[in-house]
Coordinates of C-alpha atoms and ligand atoms in Angstrom, one line a residue:
M12 CA -47.3 -51.0 74.7
K13 CA -50.2 -51.2 72.1
V14 CA -53.7 -49.5 72.2
G15 CA -56.3 -51.1 70.3
V16 CA -59.3 -49.5 68.9
L17 CA -62.3 -51.4 68.2
A18 CA -63.0 -50.9 64.6
L19 CA -66.3 -52.9 63.9
Q20 CA -68.4 -49.8 63.2
G21 CA -68.4 -46.1 64.1
A22 CA -66.0 -43.2 64.8
F23 CA -62.7 -45.5 65.2
A24 CA -60.4 -43.5 62.7
R25 CA -59.9 -40.5 64.5
H26 CA -59.3 -42.1 67.8
L27 CA -56.5 -43.9 65.9
K28 CA -55.0 -40.4 65.0
V29 CA -55.0 -39.1 68.2
L30 CA -53.3 -41.8 70.1
G31 CA -50.8 -41.9 67.0
G32 CA -50.2 -38.2 67.7
L33 CA -49.6 -38.9 71.1
G34 CA -47.0 -41.4 70.1
A35 CA -48.8 -44.6 70.9
A36 CA -48.6 -47.9 69.0
T37 CA -51.9 -48.5 67.7
T38 CA -54.0 -51.2 65.9
E39 CA -57.5 -51.7 64.8
V40 CA -59.5 -54.4 66.6
R41 CA -62.0 -56.4 64.5
A42 CA -61.4 -60.1 65.7
A43 CA -60.3 -61.9 69.0
D44 CA -56.7 -62.2 67.6
D45 CA -56.4 -58.7 67.2
L46 CA -57.6 -58.0 70.8
S47 CA -54.6 -60.6 72.1
E48 CA -52.0 -58.0 70.9
V49 CA -53.3 -54.9 72.9
D50 CA -52.7 -53.7 76.3
A51 CA -55.7 -51.1 76.2
L52 CA -58.7 -50.7 74.2
V53 CA -60.7 -47.8 72.9
L54 CA -64.5 -48.4 72.2
P55 CA -65.3 -45.4 69.8
G56 CA -68.7 -43.5 69.2
G57 CA -71.1 -45.0 66.9
E58 CA -74.3 -47.0 67.1
S59 CA -74.1 -49.1 70.1
T60 CA -77.1 -51.4 69.1
T61 CA -75.1 -52.2 66.1
M62 CA -71.8 -52.5 67.7
S63 CA -73.2 -55.0 70.3
M64 CA -74.4 -57.0 67.3
L65 CA -71.2 -57.1 65.7
L66 CA -69.3 -57.8 69.1
D67 CA -71.6 -60.7 69.1
S68 CA -71.2 -62.1 65.5
S69 CA -67.5 -61.3 65.6
G70 CA -66.8 -63.5 68.6
L71 CA -65.2 -60.4 70.4
H72 CA -68.0 -59.9 72.7
D73 CA -66.7 -62.5 75.4
A74 CA -63.0 -61.9 74.7
V75 CA -63.3 -58.1 75.4
A76 CA -65.4 -59.0 78.5
D77 CA -62.8 -61.3 79.7
R78 CA -60.2 -58.9 79.2
I79 CA -61.9 -56.2 81.2
T80 CA -62.6 -58.4 84.0
N81 CA -58.8 -59.1 84.0
G82 CA -58.1 -55.2 84.2
M83 CA -57.3 -54.1 80.8
P84 CA -57.6 -50.0 80.6
V85 CA -60.6 -49.2 78.5
L86 CA -61.8 -45.8 77.4
G87 CA -65.2 -45.6 76.0
T88 CA -67.0 -42.6 74.1
C89 CA -70.3 -41.9 73.5
A90 CA -71.5 -45.4 72.1
G91 CA -68.6 -46.8 73.8
M92 CA -69.9 -45.5 77.3
I93 CA -73.3 -47.3 76.5
L94 CA -71.4 -50.7 75.9
L95 CA -69.4 -50.1 79.1
A96 CA -72.5 -49.0 81.2
R97 CA -73.9 -51.4 84.2
H98 CA -77.4 -50.6 82.9
V99 CA -78.6 -49.1 79.5
A100 CA -82.2 -47.5 79.2
D101 CA -83.9 -47.1 75.9
G102 CA -81.6 -49.6 74.3
R103 CA -82.7 -52.3 71.9
P104 CA -83.9 -55.3 74.1
D105 CA -81.3 -57.6 72.7
Q106 CA -78.4 -54.9 73.1
R107 CA -75.7 -56.1 75.5
S108 CA -73.5 -54.1 77.7
F109 CA -70.1 -54.8 79.6
A110 CA -71.3 -53.6 82.7
A111 CA -67.7 -52.3 83.5
I112 CA -68.4 -49.2 85.1
D113 CA -71.0 -48.6 87.6
I114 CA -73.1 -46.3 85.9
D115 CA -76.6 -46.1 84.3
V116 CA -77.2 -44.5 81.0
R117 CA -80.2 -43.5 78.7
R118 CA -79.4 -43.7 75.2
N119 CA -79.9 -40.3 73.3
G120 CA -81.1 -38.9 76.6
Y121 CA -80.5 -35.5 75.6
G122 CA -83.6 -35.6 73.6
R123 CA -84.5 -34.8 70.0
Q124 CA -84.3 -30.9 70.4
V125 CA -80.7 -31.3 71.6
D126 CA -79.8 -34.0 69.5
S127 CA -76.1 -32.6 69.3
F128 CA -74.6 -29.7 70.8
E129 CA -70.8 -28.5 72.1
A130 CA -69.7 -27.5 75.6
D131 CA -66.5 -26.3 77.1
L132 CA -65.9 -28.8 80.1
D133 CA -64.1 -28.2 83.3
V134 CA -62.4 -31.4 83.4
T135 CA -60.7 -32.4 86.9
G136 CA -57.1 -32.4 86.5
L137 CA -56.8 -30.6 83.3
E138 CA -55.9 -26.9 83.5
D139 CA -57.9 -25.6 80.6
P140 CA -61.6 -26.4 79.4
F141 CA -61.8 -29.0 77.0
H142 CA -64.2 -28.8 74.0
G143 CA -66.8 -31.5 74.2
V144 CA -68.6 -32.2 71.2
F145 CA -71.7 -34.4 71.8
I146 CA -73.7 -36.5 69.1
R147 CA -76.8 -38.2 70.0
A148 CA -75.0 -38.6 73.5
P149 CA -76.2 -40.9 76.2
V150 CA -77.2 -39.3 79.5
V151 CA -75.8 -40.7 82.6
E152 CA -78.7 -41.2 84.9
W153 CA -77.1 -42.7 87.9
V154 CA -73.3 -43.4 89.3
G155 CA -72.4 -45.6 91.9
D156 CA -70.0 -44.8 94.8
G157 CA -67.0 -46.0 93.4
V158 CA -67.2 -44.0 90.4
E159 CA -65.1 -40.8 89.9
V160 CA -67.0 -37.9 88.3
L161 CA -64.4 -36.0 86.3
A162 CA -66.7 -33.5 84.3
T163 CA -70.2 -32.6 84.2
V164 CA -72.9 -30.6 82.0
D165 CA -75.8 -29.1 83.6
G166 CA -75.0 -31.4 87.0
R167 CA -75.0 -34.3 84.9
P168 CA -71.6 -36.4 84.6
V169 CA -70.3 -36.5 81.1
L170 CA -66.8 -37.9 81.8
C171 CA -66.2 -40.8 84.7
R172 CA -63.5 -43.1 85.7
Q173 CA -63.8 -46.1 87.9
G174 CA -60.6 -48.2 88.2
A175 CA -59.1 -48.7 84.7
V176 CA -62.4 -47.8 83.0
V177 CA -63.1 -44.1 81.7
V178 CA -66.1 -43.1 79.8
A179 CA -67.3 -39.9 78.2
S180 CA -70.5 -39.3 76.7
F181 CA -68.9 -36.8 74.2
H182 CA -66.3 -37.3 71.6
P183 CA -62.9 -36.4 72.8
E184 CA -61.3 -37.4 69.2
M185 CA -62.9 -34.8 67.5
S186 CA -61.8 -31.5 69.5
G187 CA -58.0 -31.7 68.0
D188 CA -57.1 -31.8 71.6
G189 CA -55.3 -35.1 72.8
R190 CA -55.4 -34.5 76.5
I191 CA -58.3 -36.9 77.4
H192 CA -56.5 -39.7 75.3
G193 CA -53.2 -38.6 76.9
R194 CA -54.4 -38.9 80.5
F195 CA -56.0 -42.3 79.8
L196 CA -52.6 -43.5 78.3
D197 CA -50.5 -42.1 81.3
R198 CA -52.7 -43.9 83.7
A199 CA -53.1 -47.1 81.7
F200 CA -49.6 -47.5 81.4
A201 CA -48.2 -45.9 84.8
A202 CA -45.8 -48.6 86.1
Ligands
LIG4 N1 -76.9 -42.7 70.0 C1 -75.6 -43.6 69.7 C2 -76.2 -44.8 70.6 O1 -76.9 -45.0 70.9 C3 -74.5 -43.1 70.2 C4 -74.1 -41.7 69.7 C5 -72.6 -41.4 69.4 O2 -71.9 -42.6 69.5 N2 -72.4 -40.6 69.1 O3 -75.2 -45.9 70.4

């Protein structure tokens, strides 16, 4: 079983490190050929507008969309959450998302004054709090009935799951804590 991390732009290196630390075989995904090797995919944080452009120019957009439709487990963090959302507010007009999870997000929705912040999160299924690092994070403004909200900050969802798709508005790869990646892998590769 191999986990790919989309490596077109952004904070992909730490995801590879966390996944490797959990014993997973990993690879950087930059082209459709790389994608065909992987069983699950992480979409990292970074800049969703740029990533959307690079997904188009690399020819990866349709390949990723296809794999998601066919049930590939996918974890999206921050910009990755934006790329997986059903609807994106305050995006660039030409920005595309995979509509893989029934949530609506607003880019940089926490506002300039609170550009970045950290919060200890109570996560469903984890015994101890998870330290969440939020960097120009998207706000989840709406979730559909089929979406399980696994953590909130001030009543707003920050970690959600629908089927094989998991999204976090924070950066779980930055906390030196592999539990969220670990749970993703456990579910993704549960027989
Ligand atoms: N604000 C970025 C975007 O809109 C996301 C920030 C992040 O991934 N840390 O894509």
